[in-house]
GROMACS .gro file of C-alpha atoms in nm:
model
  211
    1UNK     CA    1  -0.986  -0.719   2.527
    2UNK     CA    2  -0.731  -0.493   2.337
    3UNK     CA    3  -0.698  -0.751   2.052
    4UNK     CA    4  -1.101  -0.764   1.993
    5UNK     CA    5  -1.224  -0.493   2.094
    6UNK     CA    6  -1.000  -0.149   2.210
    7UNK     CA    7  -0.762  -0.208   1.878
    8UNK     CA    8  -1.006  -0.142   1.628
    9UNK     CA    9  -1.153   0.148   1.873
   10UNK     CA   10  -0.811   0.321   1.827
   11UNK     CA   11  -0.771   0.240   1.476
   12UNK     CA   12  -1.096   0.413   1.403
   13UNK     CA   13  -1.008   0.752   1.596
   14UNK     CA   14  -0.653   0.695   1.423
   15UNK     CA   15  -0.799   0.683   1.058
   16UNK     CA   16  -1.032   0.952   1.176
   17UNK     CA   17  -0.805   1.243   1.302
   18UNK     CA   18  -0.547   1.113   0.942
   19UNK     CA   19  -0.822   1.143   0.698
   20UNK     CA   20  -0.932   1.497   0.810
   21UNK     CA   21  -0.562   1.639   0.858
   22UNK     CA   22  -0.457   1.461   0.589
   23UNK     CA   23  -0.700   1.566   0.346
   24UNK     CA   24  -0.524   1.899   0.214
   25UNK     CA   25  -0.212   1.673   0.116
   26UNK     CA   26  -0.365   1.395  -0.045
   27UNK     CA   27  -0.535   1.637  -0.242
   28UNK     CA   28  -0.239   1.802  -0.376
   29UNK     CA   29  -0.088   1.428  -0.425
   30UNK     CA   30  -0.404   1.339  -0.656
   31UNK     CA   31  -0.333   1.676  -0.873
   32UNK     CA   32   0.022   1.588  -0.880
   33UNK     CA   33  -0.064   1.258  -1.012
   34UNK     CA   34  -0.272   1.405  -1.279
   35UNK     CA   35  -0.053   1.610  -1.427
   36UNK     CA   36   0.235   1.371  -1.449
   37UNK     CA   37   0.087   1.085  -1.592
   38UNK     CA   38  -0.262   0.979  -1.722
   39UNK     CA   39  -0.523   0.717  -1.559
   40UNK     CA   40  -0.703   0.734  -1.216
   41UNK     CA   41  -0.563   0.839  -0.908
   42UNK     CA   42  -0.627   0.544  -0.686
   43UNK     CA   43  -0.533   0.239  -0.779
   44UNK     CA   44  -0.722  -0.086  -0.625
   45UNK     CA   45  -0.577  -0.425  -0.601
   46UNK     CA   46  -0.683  -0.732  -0.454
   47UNK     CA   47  -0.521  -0.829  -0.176
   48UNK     CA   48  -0.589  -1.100   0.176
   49UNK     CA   49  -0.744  -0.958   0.449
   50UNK     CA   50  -0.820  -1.099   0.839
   51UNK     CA   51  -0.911  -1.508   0.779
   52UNK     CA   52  -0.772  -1.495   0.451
   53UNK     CA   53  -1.090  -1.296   0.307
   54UNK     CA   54  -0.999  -1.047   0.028
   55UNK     CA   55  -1.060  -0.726  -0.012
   56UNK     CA   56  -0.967  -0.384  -0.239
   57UNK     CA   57  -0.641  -0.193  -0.096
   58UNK     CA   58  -0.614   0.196  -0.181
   59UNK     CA   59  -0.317   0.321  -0.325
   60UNK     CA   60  -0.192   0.627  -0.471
   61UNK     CA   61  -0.109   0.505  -0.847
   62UNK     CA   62   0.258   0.515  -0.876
   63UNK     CA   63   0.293   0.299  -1.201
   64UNK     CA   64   0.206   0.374  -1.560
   65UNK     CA   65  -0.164   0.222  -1.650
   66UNK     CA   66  -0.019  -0.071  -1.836
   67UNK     CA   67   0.185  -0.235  -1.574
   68UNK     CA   68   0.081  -0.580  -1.508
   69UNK     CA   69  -0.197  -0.573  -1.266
   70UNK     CA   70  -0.141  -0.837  -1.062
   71UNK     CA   71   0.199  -0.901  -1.050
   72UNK     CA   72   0.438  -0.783  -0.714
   73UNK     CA   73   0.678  -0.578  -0.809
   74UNK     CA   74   0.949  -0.821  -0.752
   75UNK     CA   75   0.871  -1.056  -1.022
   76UNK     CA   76   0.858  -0.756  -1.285
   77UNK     CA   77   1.184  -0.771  -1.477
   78UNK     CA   78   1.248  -0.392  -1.457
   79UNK     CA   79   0.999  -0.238  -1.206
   80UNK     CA   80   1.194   0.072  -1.233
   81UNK     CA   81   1.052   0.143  -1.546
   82UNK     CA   82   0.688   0.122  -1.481
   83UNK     CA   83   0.657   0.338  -1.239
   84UNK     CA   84   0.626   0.755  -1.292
   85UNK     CA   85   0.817   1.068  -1.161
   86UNK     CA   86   0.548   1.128  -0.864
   87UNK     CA   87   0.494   0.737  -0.822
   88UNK     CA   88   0.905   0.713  -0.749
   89UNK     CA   89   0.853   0.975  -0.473
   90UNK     CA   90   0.549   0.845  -0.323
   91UNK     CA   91   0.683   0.493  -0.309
   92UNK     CA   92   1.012   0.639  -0.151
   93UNK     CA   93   0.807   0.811   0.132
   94UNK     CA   94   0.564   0.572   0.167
   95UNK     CA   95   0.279   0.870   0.068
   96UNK     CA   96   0.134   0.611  -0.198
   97UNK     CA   97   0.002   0.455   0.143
   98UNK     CA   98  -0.226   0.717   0.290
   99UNK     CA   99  -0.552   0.599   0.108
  100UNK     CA  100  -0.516   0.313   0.322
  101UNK     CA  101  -0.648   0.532   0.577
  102UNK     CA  102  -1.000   0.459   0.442
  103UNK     CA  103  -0.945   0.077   0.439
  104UNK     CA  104  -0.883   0.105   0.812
  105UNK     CA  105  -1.173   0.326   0.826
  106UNK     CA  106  -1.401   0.053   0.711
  107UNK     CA  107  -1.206  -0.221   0.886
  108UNK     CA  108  -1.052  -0.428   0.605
  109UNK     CA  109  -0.727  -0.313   0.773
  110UNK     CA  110  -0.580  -0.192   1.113
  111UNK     CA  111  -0.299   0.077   1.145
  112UNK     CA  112  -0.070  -0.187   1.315
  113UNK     CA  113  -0.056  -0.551   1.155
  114UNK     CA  114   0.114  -0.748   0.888
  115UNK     CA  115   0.116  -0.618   0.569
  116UNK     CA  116  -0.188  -0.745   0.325
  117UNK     CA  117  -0.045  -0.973   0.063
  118UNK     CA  118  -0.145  -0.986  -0.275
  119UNK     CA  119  -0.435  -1.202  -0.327
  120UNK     CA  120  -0.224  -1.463  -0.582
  121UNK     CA  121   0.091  -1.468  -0.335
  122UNK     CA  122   0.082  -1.839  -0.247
  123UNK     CA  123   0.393  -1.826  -0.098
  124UNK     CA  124   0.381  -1.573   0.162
  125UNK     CA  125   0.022  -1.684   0.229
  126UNK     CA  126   0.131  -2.068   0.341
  127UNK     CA  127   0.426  -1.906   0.520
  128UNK     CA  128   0.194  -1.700   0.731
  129UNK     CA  129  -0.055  -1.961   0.808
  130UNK     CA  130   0.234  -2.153   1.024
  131UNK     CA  131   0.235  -1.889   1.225
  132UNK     CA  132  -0.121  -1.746   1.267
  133UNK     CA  133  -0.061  -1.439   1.086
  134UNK     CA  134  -0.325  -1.486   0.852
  135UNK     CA  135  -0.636  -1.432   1.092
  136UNK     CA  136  -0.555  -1.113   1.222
  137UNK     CA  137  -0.620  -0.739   1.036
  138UNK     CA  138  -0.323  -0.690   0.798
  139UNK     CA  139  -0.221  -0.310   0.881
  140UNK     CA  140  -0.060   0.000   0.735
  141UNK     CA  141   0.237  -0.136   0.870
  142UNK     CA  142   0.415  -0.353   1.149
  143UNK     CA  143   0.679  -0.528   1.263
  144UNK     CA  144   0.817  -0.649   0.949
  145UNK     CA  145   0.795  -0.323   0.848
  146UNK     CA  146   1.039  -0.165   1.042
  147UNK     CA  147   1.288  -0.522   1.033
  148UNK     CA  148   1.367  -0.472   0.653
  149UNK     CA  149   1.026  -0.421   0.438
  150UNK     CA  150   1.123  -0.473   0.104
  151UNK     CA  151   1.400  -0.648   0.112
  152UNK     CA  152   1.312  -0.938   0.319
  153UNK     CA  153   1.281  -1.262   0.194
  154UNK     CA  154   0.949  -1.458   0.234
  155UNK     CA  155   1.008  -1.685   0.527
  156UNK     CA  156   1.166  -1.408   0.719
  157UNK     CA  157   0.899  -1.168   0.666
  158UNK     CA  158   0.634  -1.478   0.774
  159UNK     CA  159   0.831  -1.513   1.059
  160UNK     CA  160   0.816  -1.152   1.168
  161UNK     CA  161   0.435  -1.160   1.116
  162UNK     CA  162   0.396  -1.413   1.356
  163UNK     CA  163   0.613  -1.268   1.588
  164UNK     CA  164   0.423  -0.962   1.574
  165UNK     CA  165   0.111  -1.212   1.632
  166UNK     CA  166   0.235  -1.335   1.963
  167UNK     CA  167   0.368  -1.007   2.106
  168UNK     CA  168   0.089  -0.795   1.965
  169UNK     CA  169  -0.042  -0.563   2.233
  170UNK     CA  170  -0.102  -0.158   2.308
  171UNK     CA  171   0.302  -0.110   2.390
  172UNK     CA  172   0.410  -0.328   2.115
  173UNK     CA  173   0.152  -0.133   1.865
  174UNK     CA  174   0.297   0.211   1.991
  175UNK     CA  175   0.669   0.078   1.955
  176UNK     CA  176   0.585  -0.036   1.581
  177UNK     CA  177   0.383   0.245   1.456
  178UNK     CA  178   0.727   0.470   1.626
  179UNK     CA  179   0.982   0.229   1.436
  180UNK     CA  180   0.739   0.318   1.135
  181UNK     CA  181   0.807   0.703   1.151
  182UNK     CA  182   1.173   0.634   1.210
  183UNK     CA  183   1.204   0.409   0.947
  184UNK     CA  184   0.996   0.622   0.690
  185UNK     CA  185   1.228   0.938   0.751
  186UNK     CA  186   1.531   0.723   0.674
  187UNK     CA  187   1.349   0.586   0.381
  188UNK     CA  188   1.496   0.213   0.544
  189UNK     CA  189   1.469  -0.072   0.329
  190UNK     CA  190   1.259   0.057   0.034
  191UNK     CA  191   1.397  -0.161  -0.294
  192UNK     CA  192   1.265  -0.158  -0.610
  193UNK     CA  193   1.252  -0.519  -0.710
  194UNK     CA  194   1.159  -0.624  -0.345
  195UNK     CA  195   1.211  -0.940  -0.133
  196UNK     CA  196   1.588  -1.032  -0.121
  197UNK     CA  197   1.719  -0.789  -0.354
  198UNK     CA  198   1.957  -0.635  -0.047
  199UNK     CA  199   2.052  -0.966  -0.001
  200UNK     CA  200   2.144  -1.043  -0.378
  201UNK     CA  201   2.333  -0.697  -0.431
  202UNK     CA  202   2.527  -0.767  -0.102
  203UNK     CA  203   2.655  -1.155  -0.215
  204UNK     CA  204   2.705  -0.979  -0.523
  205UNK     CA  205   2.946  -0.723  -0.410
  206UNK     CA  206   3.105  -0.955  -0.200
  207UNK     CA  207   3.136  -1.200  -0.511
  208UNK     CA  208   3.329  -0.903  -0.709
  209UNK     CA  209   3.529  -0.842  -0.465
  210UNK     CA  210   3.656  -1.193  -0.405
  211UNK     CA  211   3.726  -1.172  -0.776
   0.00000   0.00000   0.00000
């Protein structure tokens, strides 16, 4: 019953009660944007929904207009210098996010779920299918979220999503969408150059040290 039916009721009063307080602020974001850089506002992107259908995400554009399109931000060589003075901000507090409120408006997304890949990550996308995390909503954020975001590698991040899959219920929603605000203040886990890259400066370090 929660999973079909009472979910999506609370994501729509969720998305709801965001969009109008919310609207103020993500107004002054998309004049902010404008001055600092040119191109639009929003910026789409392909990405997999619920049964592996895609869909257009909403973002906040945080990256100059000729940034490869399609490519996560982990495979760019330097993302660091694609994206703008407002985009760094917005990516740091997760602000870049809020348009998503639409998406779980219209129901491509929910607020709690795993995170939507991108349509051409193969990868992640055969991970997630061993553990069911492909036919749910992908959400906002969730239980990867809060366990390392960014910096987790693939088949740890899988492995989360289907956790969150088998536990997913009202009180593990609320504990999730909590961890998020928690997380978000502390800015946890938000790299840059993505999955592993903790991981890689930490052997690193370690490396030089042994030296």
């Amino acid at each position: 019953m929660y999973k079909r039916v009472v979910k999506r009721i609370i994501d729509l009063i969720l998305a709801t009660v965001g969009i109008i307080i919310l609207s103020l602020p993500m107004l002054l974001i998309a004049i902010a944007i404008k001055i600092d850089s040119k191109g639009p506002v929003i910026f789409k992107q392909k990405r997999v929904g619920i049964h592996k259908k895609h869909f257009m995400i909403l973002k906040f554009r945080t990256m100059r207009t000729d940034t490869p399109h399609d490519a996560p931000t982990h495979e760019l060589s330097d993302p660091k210098k694609w994206i703008t003075k407002v985009g760094g901000f917005l990516r740091k507090t997760s602000l870049d996010e809020l348009p998503q409120l639409f998406n779980i408006w219209i129901g491509n997304m929910s607020v709690i779920g795993p995170r939507p890949a991108l349509w051409n990550q193969f990868d992640l996308i055969d991970e997630r299918d061993k553990y069911g995390a492909n036919d749910v909503r992908p959400g906002l954020t969730g239980w990867a979220q809060i366990n390392g975001r960014d910096e987790l590698e693939i088949d740890v991040k899988a492995k989360l999503d289907g956790e969150y899959v088998e536990k997913m219920s009202f009180g593990f929603d609320v504990k999730c969408f909590f961890g998020t605000v928690k997380s978000v203040m502390k800015s946890d886990g938000v790299v840059e150059g993505g999955t592993g890259e903790m991981k890689k400066e930490a052997e690193a370090s370690k490396d030089g040290a042994e030296v």
